Short mmCIF file of C-alpha atoms in Angstrom, two decimals:
data_model
loop_
_atom_site.label_atom_id
_atom_site.label_comp_id
_atom_site.label_asym_id
_atom_site.label_seq_id
_atom_site.Cartn_x
_atom_site.Cartn_y
_atom_site.Cartn_z
CA MET X 10 0.52 12.97 -5.83
CA LYS X 11 3.12 15.33 -4.48
CA VAL X 12 5.46 12.45 -3.60
CA SER X 13 5.15 10.87 -7.04
CA THR X 14 8.83 11.01 -7.94
CA GLU X 15 10.56 12.68 -4.99
CA PHE X 16 11.41 9.39 -3.29
CA PHE X 17 12.84 7.81 -6.43
CA ARG X 18 14.80 10.84 -7.51
CA ALA X 19 16.30 11.40 -4.06
CA VAL X 20 17.52 7.82 -3.89
CA PHE X 21 18.61 7.32 -7.48
CA ALA X 22 20.03 10.74 -8.27
CA SER X 23 22.33 10.64 -5.26
CA THR X 24 24.07 7.56 -6.64
CA MET X 25 23.70 7.93 -10.41
CA VAL X 26 26.83 7.14 -12.41
CA ILE X 27 27.56 7.96 -16.01
CA SER X 28 30.33 5.47 -16.60
CA ILE X 29 31.63 2.32 -15.01
CA THR X 30 34.80 0.89 -16.48
CA PRO X 31 34.35 -2.79 -17.40
CA THR X 32 36.86 -5.32 -16.17
CA VAL X 33 37.86 -8.68 -17.52
CA ALA X 34 35.92 -10.39 -14.73
CA SER X 35 32.71 -8.61 -15.73
CA ALA X 36 31.86 -11.32 -18.27
CA ALA X 37 30.96 -13.63 -15.39
CA THR X 38 27.82 -11.63 -14.54
CA THR X 39 26.01 -9.79 -17.31
CA PHE X 40 22.87 -7.74 -17.67
CA ASN X 41 21.30 -9.83 -20.43
CA LYS X 42 21.83 -13.21 -18.81
CA ASP X 43 21.73 -12.54 -15.07
CA VAL X 44 20.23 -9.15 -14.22
CA LEU X 45 17.45 -8.61 -16.75
CA PRO X 46 15.45 -11.67 -15.57
CA ILE X 47 15.50 -10.26 -12.03
CA ILE X 48 14.38 -6.83 -13.23
CA GLN X 49 11.63 -8.36 -15.36
CA GLU X 50 10.29 -10.36 -12.44
CA ASN X 51 10.47 -7.68 -9.76
CA CYS X 52 10.77 -4.18 -11.24
CA LEU X 53 9.04 -3.78 -14.59
CA ILE X 54 5.57 -3.84 -13.10
CA CYS X 55 6.29 -0.15 -12.36
CA HIS X 56 9.55 0.71 -14.17
CA ARG X 57 8.24 0.73 -17.75
CA PRO X 58 6.22 3.10 -19.93
CA GLY X 59 2.63 2.94 -18.68
CA GLY X 60 3.67 0.93 -15.62
CA ASP X 61 1.58 0.60 -12.49
CA SER X 62 1.08 3.97 -10.85
CA THR X 63 0.77 3.01 -7.19
CA ALA X 64 -1.16 5.76 -5.38
CA GLY X 65 -0.43 8.06 -8.30
CA MET X 66 3.34 7.51 -8.00
CA ALA X 67 4.80 6.74 -11.40
CA ALA X 68 8.31 5.31 -11.48
CA PRO X 69 10.60 8.07 -12.81
CA MET X 70 12.61 5.84 -15.13
CA SER X 71 12.11 2.77 -17.30
CA LEU X 72 14.42 -0.23 -16.83
CA MET X 73 13.25 -2.43 -19.68
CA ASN X 74 16.63 -2.93 -21.34
CA TYR X 75 20.35 -2.38 -20.92
CA LYS X 76 20.32 1.07 -22.50
CA GLU X 77 17.74 2.27 -19.98
CA ALA X 78 19.18 0.51 -16.93
CA ARG X 79 22.90 1.10 -17.49
CA PRO X 80 23.02 4.78 -16.38
CA TRP X 81 21.33 3.77 -13.10
CA ALA X 82 23.50 0.73 -12.39
CA LYS X 83 25.14 1.93 -9.19
CA ALA X 84 21.88 3.36 -7.87
CA ILE X 85 20.05 0.09 -8.55
CA SER X 86 22.76 -1.80 -6.66
CA LYS X 87 22.46 0.54 -3.69
CA VAL X 88 18.68 0.42 -3.30
CA VAL X 89 18.38 -3.35 -3.69
CA ALA X 90 21.28 -3.98 -1.28
CA SER X 91 19.58 -1.79 1.34
CA ARG X 92 16.18 -3.34 0.49
CA GLU X 93 14.71 0.07 -0.27
CA MET X 94 13.62 -1.47 -3.55
CA PRO X 95 11.44 -3.31 -4.23
CA PRO X 96 9.44 -1.48 -1.53
CA TRP X 97 8.49 -3.93 1.22
CA ASP X 98 8.94 -2.76 4.79
CA ALA X 99 7.91 -5.86 6.75
CA THR X 100 10.40 -8.37 8.10
CA LEU X 101 11.22 -11.29 5.85
CA ASP X 102 9.97 -13.96 8.28
CA THR X 103 6.47 -13.46 6.84
CA HIS X 104 7.74 -14.57 3.40
CA GLY X 105 5.00 -16.25 1.42
CA GLN X 106 2.09 -15.13 3.61
CA PHE X 107 1.07 -12.06 1.61
CA ILE X 108 -0.07 -12.12 -1.99
CA ASN X 109 1.37 -8.70 -2.87
CA GLU X 110 4.81 -9.40 -1.42
CA ARG X 111 7.55 -7.37 -3.11
CA THR X 112 10.84 -8.94 -2.13
CA ILE X 113 13.91 -10.33 -3.86
CA THR X 114 16.19 -13.03 -2.57
CA GLN X 115 19.66 -12.46 -1.17
CA GLU X 116 21.02 -14.39 -4.15
CA GLN X 117 19.31 -11.94 -6.53
CA ILE X 118 20.67 -8.99 -4.57
CA ASP X 119 24.18 -10.46 -4.71
CA THR X 120 23.84 -10.93 -8.47
CA ILE X 121 22.96 -7.27 -9.05
CA VAL X 122 25.72 -6.03 -6.75
CA ARG X 123 28.27 -8.30 -8.44
CA TRP X 124 27.15 -7.11 -11.88
CA VAL X 125 27.87 -3.51 -10.90
CA GLU X 126 31.13 -4.27 -9.11
CA THR X 127 32.46 -6.14 -12.15
CA GLY X 128 31.68 -3.46 -14.70
CA ALA X 129 27.92 -3.55 -15.37
CA VAL X 130 28.39 -5.04 -18.84
CA ARG X 131 25.67 -5.88 -21.35
CA GLY X 132 26.58 -9.46 -22.21
CA ASN X 133 25.55 -11.62 -25.15
CA PRO X 134 22.28 -10.52 -26.82
CA GLN X 135 21.42 -14.18 -27.30
CA ASP X 136 21.28 -14.58 -23.51
CA MET X 137 18.38 -12.15 -23.19
CA PRO X 138 15.09 -13.61 -21.95
CA ASP X 139 11.96 -13.07 -24.01
CA ALA X 140 10.41 -9.65 -23.51
CA LYS X 141 7.91 -9.66 -20.66
CA GLU X 142 4.39 -8.84 -21.76
CA PHE X 143 2.16 -6.62 -19.66
CA PRO X 144 -1.53 -5.94 -20.22
CA ASP X 145 -2.43 -2.38 -21.14
CA SER X 146 -3.60 -0.97 -17.81
CA ASP X 147 -3.13 2.79 -18.35
CA GLY X 148 -1.37 2.91 -14.99
CA TRP X 149 -4.22 1.30 -13.05
CA VAL X 150 -2.83 -1.25 -10.58
CA ILE X 151 -6.11 -3.23 -10.69
CA GLY X 152 -6.14 -3.20 -14.50
CA ILE X 153 -8.52 -1.21 -16.69
CA PRO X 154 -11.59 -0.63 -14.48
CA ASP X 155 -15.06 -1.81 -15.42
CA LEU X 156 -16.41 1.46 -14.04
CA GLU X 157 -14.67 4.80 -13.46
CA VAL X 158 -16.20 7.69 -11.51
CA TYR X 159 -14.71 11.13 -10.89
CA LEU X 160 -15.53 14.30 -9.00
CA ASP X 161 -18.45 15.94 -10.78
CA GLU X 162 -16.27 18.92 -11.69
CA PRO X 163 -12.63 19.96 -11.24
CA TYR X 164 -11.77 21.40 -7.82
CA TRP X 165 -9.41 24.37 -7.53
CA VAL X 166 -6.83 24.20 -4.73
CA ALA X 167 -6.06 27.91 -4.47
CA ASP X 168 -2.66 29.61 -4.21
CA ASP X 169 -3.18 30.56 -0.56
CA VAL X 170 -4.10 27.03 0.54
CA ILE X 171 -1.64 24.96 2.54
CA ASP X 172 -3.89 22.26 3.92
CA ILE X 173 -7.58 21.69 3.17
CA GLN X 174 -9.93 18.72 3.51
CA PRO X 175 -13.11 19.09 1.43
CA ARG X 176 -15.69 16.33 1.00
CA PHE X 177 -17.52 15.36 -2.18
CA THR X 178 -20.21 12.90 -3.21
CA ILE X 179 -20.80 10.98 -6.42
CA GLU X 180 -24.14 9.33 -7.16
CA ILE X 181 -24.03 5.93 -8.86
CA THR X 182 -26.79 6.12 -11.47
CA GLU X 183 -28.54 3.39 -13.44
CA GLU X 184 -26.86 4.77 -16.53
CA MET X 185 -23.47 4.10 -14.92
CA LEU X 186 -24.49 0.73 -13.49
CA PRO X 187 -27.64 -0.83 -14.98
CA GLU X 188 -27.58 -3.78 -12.57
CA PRO X 189 -25.93 -4.52 -9.19
CA ARG X 190 -22.39 -5.89 -9.42
CA TRP X 191 -20.06 -7.48 -6.88
CA MET X 192 -16.80 -5.57 -6.51
CA LYS X 193 -13.50 -7.44 -6.79
CA ALA X 194 -11.18 -4.41 -6.47
CA ILE X 195 -11.39 -0.64 -5.95
CA GLU X 196 -8.64 1.87 -6.68
CA CYS X 197 -8.54 5.58 -5.87
CA ARG X 198 -6.82 7.65 -8.57
CA PRO X 199 -5.38 11.03 -7.52
CA GLY X 200 -5.95 13.75 -10.09
CA SER X 201 -3.16 16.08 -8.98
CA GLU X 202 0.19 16.07 -7.21
CA VAL X 203 -1.32 18.15 -4.37
CA VAL X 204 -3.49 15.22 -3.25
CA HIS X 205 -2.29 14.11 0.18
CA HIS X 206 -4.81 11.30 0.55
CA ILE X 207 -8.28 10.11 -0.43
CA PHE X 208 -10.73 8.11 1.66
CA SER X 209 -13.94 6.79 0.12
CA THR X 210 -17.08 5.15 1.49
CA ALA X 211 -20.36 3.95 0.00
CA THR X 212 -23.89 4.41 1.34
CA ALA X 213 -26.33 2.05 -0.34
CA PRO X 214 -30.06 2.80 0.04
CA ALA X 215 -32.47 0.33 1.59
CA TYR X 216 -34.26 -1.99 -0.80
CA GLY X 217 -36.73 -4.79 -0.09
CA GLU X 218 -35.86 -6.32 3.25
CA HIS X 219 -32.31 -4.95 3.14
CA PRO X 220 -31.62 -1.89 5.33
CA GLU X 221 -29.42 1.03 4.34
CA GLU X 222 -25.80 -0.06 4.27
CA ARG X 223 -22.61 1.97 4.69
CA PHE X 224 -19.14 0.56 4.15
CA ALA X 225 -15.61 1.70 3.34
CA LEU X 226 -14.48 1.37 -0.27
CA ALA X 227 -10.81 2.29 -0.62
CA SER X 228 -8.26 4.92 0.27
CA VAL X 229 -5.02 6.17 -1.13
CA ALA X 230 -1.99 7.78 0.46
CA ALA X 231 1.68 7.66 -0.48
CA GLY X 232 2.51 4.22 -1.85
CA GLU X 233 -0.79 2.66 -0.73
CA ASP X 234 -2.22 -0.37 -2.51
CA PRO X 235 -5.72 -0.49 -3.98
CA GLN X 236 -8.39 -2.40 -2.07
CA GLN X 237 -8.63 -5.94 -3.43
CA TYR X 238 -10.71 -8.91 -2.30
CA PRO X 239 -9.82 -12.61 -2.45
CA ASP X 240 -12.00 -14.85 -4.59
CA GLY X 241 -15.46 -15.28 -3.10
CA PHE X 242 -15.24 -12.10 -1.01
CA GLY X 243 -16.52 -8.66 -1.94
CA ASN X 244 -19.13 -5.95 -1.57
CA LEU X 245 -22.11 -5.12 -3.74
CA LEU X 246 -22.34 -1.87 -5.72
CA ARG X 247 -25.70 -0.85 -7.12
CA ALA X 248 -27.43 2.18 -8.60
CA GLY X 249 -28.62 4.66 -6.01
CA THR X 250 -25.45 4.29 -3.96
CA THR X 251 -23.79 7.49 -2.80
CA VAL X 252 -20.00 7.42 -2.92
CA SER X 253 -18.53 9.84 -0.37
CA ILE X 254 -15.01 11.04 -1.05
CA SER X 255 -12.96 12.71 1.66
CA MET X 256 -10.10 14.60 0.03
CA HIS X 257 -7.01 15.96 1.73
CA TYR X 258 -4.92 18.46 -0.23
CA ASN X 259 -1.55 19.66 1.00
CA LYS X 260 0.92 21.94 -0.79
CA GLU X 261 3.22 24.92 -0.49
CA GLN X 262 1.51 28.30 -0.26
CA GLY X 263 2.19 31.15 -2.68
CA PRO X 264 1.50 32.72 -6.08
CA GLY X 265 1.32 30.17 -8.87
CA THR X 266 1.02 27.15 -6.57
CA GLY X 267 -2.69 26.59 -7.18
CA LYS X 268 -3.71 23.33 -8.84
CA TRP X 269 -6.83 21.80 -10.35
CA ASP X 270 -7.86 18.33 -9.24
CA GLN X 271 -10.47 15.87 -10.43
CA SER X 272 -9.68 12.65 -8.58
CA GLY X 273 -11.75 9.51 -8.94
CA LEU X 274 -12.22 5.81 -8.35
CA GLY X 275 -12.03 2.72 -10.53
CA PHE X 276 -14.03 -0.47 -9.89
CA LYS X 277 -13.31 -4.00 -11.07
CA PHE X 278 -16.28 -6.37 -10.89
CA TYR X 279 -16.58 -10.12 -10.65
CA PRO X 280 -18.01 -11.84 -13.72
CA LYS X 281 -21.79 -11.96 -13.56
CA GLY X 282 -23.06 -15.01 -11.72
CA THR X 283 -19.97 -15.42 -9.52
CA GLU X 284 -20.84 -16.78 -6.08
CA ILE X 285 -19.82 -14.37 -3.33
CA ARG X 286 -19.71 -16.03 0.08
CA HIS X 287 -18.74 -13.10 2.27
CA LYS X 288 -19.09 -9.34 2.48
CA VAL X 289 -15.96 -7.55 3.62
CA THR X 290 -15.52 -4.98 6.39
CA TRP X 291 -12.55 -2.64 6.30
CA ASN X 292 -11.77 -0.36 9.25
CA ALA X 293 -9.40 -0.10 12.20
CA LEU X 294 -9.12 -2.28 15.28
CA GLY X 295 -11.53 -1.51 18.09
CA VAL X 296 -15.15 -0.53 18.46
CA ASN X 297 -15.00 2.88 16.78
CA GLY X 298 -12.69 1.87 13.95
CA THR X 299 -10.42 4.91 14.28
CA GLY X 300 -7.36 3.53 16.03
CA ASN X 301 -5.69 5.43 18.87
CA MET X 302 -6.54 9.13 18.71
CA HIS X 303 -5.33 9.96 22.22
CA PHE X 304 -1.56 10.13 22.47
CA GLU X 305 1.17 12.74 22.78
CA ILE X 306 4.72 12.19 21.55
CA PRO X 307 7.14 14.23 23.69
CA PRO X 308 9.62 16.67 22.11
CA GLY X 309 12.89 15.03 21.12
CA HIS X 310 11.84 11.47 22.01
CA PRO X 311 13.47 8.88 19.70
CA ASN X 312 11.29 5.86 20.45
CA TRP X 313 7.80 6.73 21.76
CA GLU X 314 5.38 3.81 21.94
CA VAL X 315 1.65 4.03 21.21
CA GLY X 316 -0.58 0.97 21.50
CA PHE X 317 -4.12 -0.06 20.68
CA SER X 318 -6.11 -3.29 21.03
CA GLY X 319 -9.24 -4.94 19.71
CA THR X 320 -10.95 -8.17 20.76
CA PHE X 321 -12.91 -10.28 18.27
CA GLU X 322 -16.33 -11.32 19.55
CA GLU X 323 -17.00 -13.64 16.60
CA ASP X 324 -14.98 -16.14 14.60
CA THR X 325 -13.33 -14.06 11.88
CA LEU X 326 -11.32 -14.37 8.70
CA LEU X 327 -8.62 -11.70 8.57
CA LEU X 328 -7.95 -10.61 4.98
CA SER X 329 -5.39 -7.82 5.37
CA VAL X 330 -3.52 -5.60 7.80
CA HIS X 331 -2.52 -2.04 7.05
CA PRO X 332 -0.52 0.10 9.51
CA HIS X 333 -0.88 3.85 9.06
CA MET X 334 1.37 6.54 10.55
CA HIS X 335 2.96 9.76 9.28
CA TYR X 336 6.57 10.95 8.95
CA ARG X 337 7.59 10.11 12.52
CA GLY X 338 6.40 6.51 12.23
CA LYS X 339 9.27 4.14 12.96
CA ASP X 340 7.87 0.62 13.20
CA PHE X 341 4.53 -1.12 13.67
CA ARG X 342 3.62 -4.55 15.04
CA TYR X 343 0.40 -6.60 15.10
CA THR X 344 0.28 -9.42 17.70
CA ALA X 345 -2.55 -11.92 18.22
CA TYR X 346 -3.29 -13.28 21.70
CA TYR X 347 -5.41 -16.37 21.16
CA PRO X 348 -8.02 -17.77 23.59
CA ASP X 349 -5.97 -20.98 24.04
CA GLY X 350 -3.15 -18.94 25.59
CA THR X 351 -0.84 -18.93 22.57
CA THR X 352 0.54 -15.80 20.93
CA GLU X 353 1.43 -15.03 17.31
CA GLU X 354 3.17 -12.04 15.78
CA LEU X 355 1.05 -11.41 12.70
CA ILE X 356 3.40 -8.89 11.12
CA TYR X 357 6.24 -6.61 12.12
CA VAL X 358 6.84 -3.63 9.85
CA ASP X 359 10.30 -2.88 11.16
CA ARG X 360 11.21 -0.18 8.60
CA TYR X 361 8.01 1.84 8.27
CA ASN X 362 8.25 4.23 5.34
CA TYR X 363 5.67 6.98 4.97
CA SER X 364 6.25 6.93 1.21
CA TRP X 365 5.16 3.27 0.97
CA GLN X 366 2.03 2.62 3.02
CA THR X 367 1.53 -0.97 2.01
CA ILE X 368 -1.64 -2.96 2.61
CA TYR X 369 -0.54 -6.50 3.46
CA PHE X 370 -3.06 -8.87 1.82
CA TYR X 371 -3.02 -12.43 3.14
CA ARG X 372 -2.53 -15.08 0.48
CA GLU X 373 -5.07 -17.20 2.36
CA PRO X 374 -7.60 -15.60 4.73
CA LYS X 375 -6.31 -16.03 8.29
CA PHE X 376 -8.68 -17.55 10.85
CA ILE X 377 -9.02 -15.52 14.05
CA PRO X 378 -11.08 -17.45 16.65
CA LYS X 379 -13.66 -15.75 18.81
CA GLY X 380 -12.06 -14.23 21.91
CA THR X 381 -8.75 -13.36 20.22
CA ARG X 382 -7.22 -10.01 21.15
CA ILE X 383 -5.01 -8.28 18.61
CA ASP X 384 -2.60 -5.68 19.94
CA ALA X 385 -1.10 -3.06 17.67
CA LEU X 386 2.07 -1.34 18.84
CA ALA X 387 3.62 1.60 16.99
CA ARG X 388 6.83 3.48 17.72
CA PHE X 389 7.55 7.06 16.73
CA ASP X 390 10.77 9.05 16.37
CA ASN X 391 10.56 12.76 17.28
CA SER X 392 14.32 13.25 17.57
CA GLU X 393 17.16 14.71 15.53
CA THR X 394 17.29 11.46 13.57
CA ILE X 395 13.95 12.09 11.87
CA LYS X 396 14.76 15.80 11.56
CA THR X 397 17.70 14.95 9.29
CA LYS X 398 15.36 12.93 7.05
CA VAL X 399 12.43 15.38 7.09
CA PRO X 400 13.88 18.85 7.80
CA LYS X 401 10.49 20.58 7.93
CA LEU X 402 9.47 18.72 11.11
CA ASN X 403 9.52 20.62 14.40
CA ILE X 404 10.90 18.13 16.91
CA MET X 405 10.76 20.66 19.75
CA ARG X 406 7.00 20.32 20.14
CA SER X 407 4.72 17.56 21.37
CA VAL X 408 2.90 15.73 18.59
CA GLY X 409 -0.59 14.26 18.71
CA PHE X 410 -3.26 12.83 16.41
CA ALA X 411 -4.20 15.08 13.47
CA ALA X 412 -4.56 14.92 9.69
CA PRO X 413 -1.50 16.94 8.50
CA SER X 414 1.61 14.88 7.82
CA GLU X 415 3.57 17.02 10.29
CA ASP X 416 1.28 15.63 13.01
CA GLU X 417 0.74 11.92 13.57
CA MET X 418 -1.73 9.07 13.37
CA MET X 419 -1.75 5.55 14.77
CA ILE X 420 -4.34 3.55 12.83
CA PRO X 421 -4.14 -0.27 12.71
CA TYR X 422 -6.41 -0.93 9.72
CA ILE X 423 -7.70 -4.43 9.02
CA SER X 424 -10.11 -5.99 6.53
CA TYR X 425 -12.11 -9.01 7.61
CA THR X 426 -15.36 -10.98 7.52
CA HIS X 427 -17.14 -13.03 10.16
CA VAL X 428 -17.82 -16.75 9.75
CA ASP X 429 -20.17 -19.12 11.56
CA GLY X 430 -21.73 -22.57 11.37
CA GLU X 431 -19.97 -25.33 9.46
CA GLU X 432 -17.52 -22.94 7.85
CA ALA X 433 -16.35 -21.64 11.22
CA ALA X 434 -16.12 -25.20 12.56
CA ALA X 435 -13.95 -26.27 9.62
CA HIS X 436 -11.60 -23.31 10.09
CA ARG X 437 -11.42 -23.93 13.84
CA GLU X 438 -10.58 -27.62 13.34
CA LYS X 439 -7.72 -26.68 11.03
CA TRP X 440 -6.60 -23.95 13.41
CA ASN X 441 -6.50 -26.38 16.35
CA LYS X 442 -4.06 -28.56 14.37
CA ARG X 443 -1.68 -25.70 13.55
CA ASP X 444 1.98 -25.77 14.46
CA THR X 445 2.37 -23.64 17.59
CA SER X 446 6.08 -24.24 18.07
CA THR X 447 6.94 -20.75 16.81
CA ASP X 448 3.97 -18.89 18.38
#
């Protein structure tokens, strides 16, 4: 994607140092003993050859050893101290709730900062931890897919194109998929840096007593996670299904700017015979599943609020939340108003970053009782502050809902499934016993 390395290079290059003079005190904190274990645990998932390529964004440097990390020492210190890296834009009071949490402790931050301040020395080779092993994933976050599908033929994004949104379909044939399989994870893979985003859905034909079924598969935008289901949850993929792919290409216009693209999707399946208890729905809050499409951010406004609500008419298990805005997005909050009169802030993304559009996957599905209203509240910055960060934005105009990044969106995505009977009763009993002192 176009943002594949721009974020990293802008942050790291501005602080890169070639030499840091060691001091006597530097022996107290060393790379091999103190820093490398932190990097192994939190950074190498991306910062290594063949590392995870989240939304097509490959980390621009490897940090597997001292030789690779040393030139970036000061930059590493800066981005961890500011919590720009690892990328996690929600407040820390949700620590432990989300399975894909990317955070490091204050103690780990202090260790890295102290290592740099005291000379960024290597240390004793015998202090090095064992090399961390990673499975060969070819950049796929979900691992090597069980099934890969791509646009039937490459698509040319011509020189004169700035913004275009074509749609494509891919037919799942019996040759591709001889028998129906339950999906565990789906990942969109951009085929070019001019891909702005991808949104994919599946339409499964009727069979037997089952009617035609249409459901969302996965999407990808800057820094967005693949769609993944907790154990026992999923959707069925079978031959005859039509996969619809909505592409959005965005680039500079001019001679020589044209690019070919052949984006695709990867599917990971459950082992055959796995019991799947629930099908998953993924869309936005509200009846139409599109979020708030009717707003206008005034010129120059630094803190414009846009809200949207949805009420659950059935007992529900909430699997993930996923706020989506564009460049002017400032922060985003989901709040649950329960039928017993209590309130809970589900998540507050206080440092929304368009380059890292995280899906927040609950470690344990969260019970939402029938009658709960969830409010989503987003704030946008259309002032000089955002202009300094994104110079191409025109802050002298009103901004509404539209696809280009220079316009805005307010979409409070969620993934969920409904529950009833004994299962709902068990969840409700546990929910009634919850600690409400912090609600």
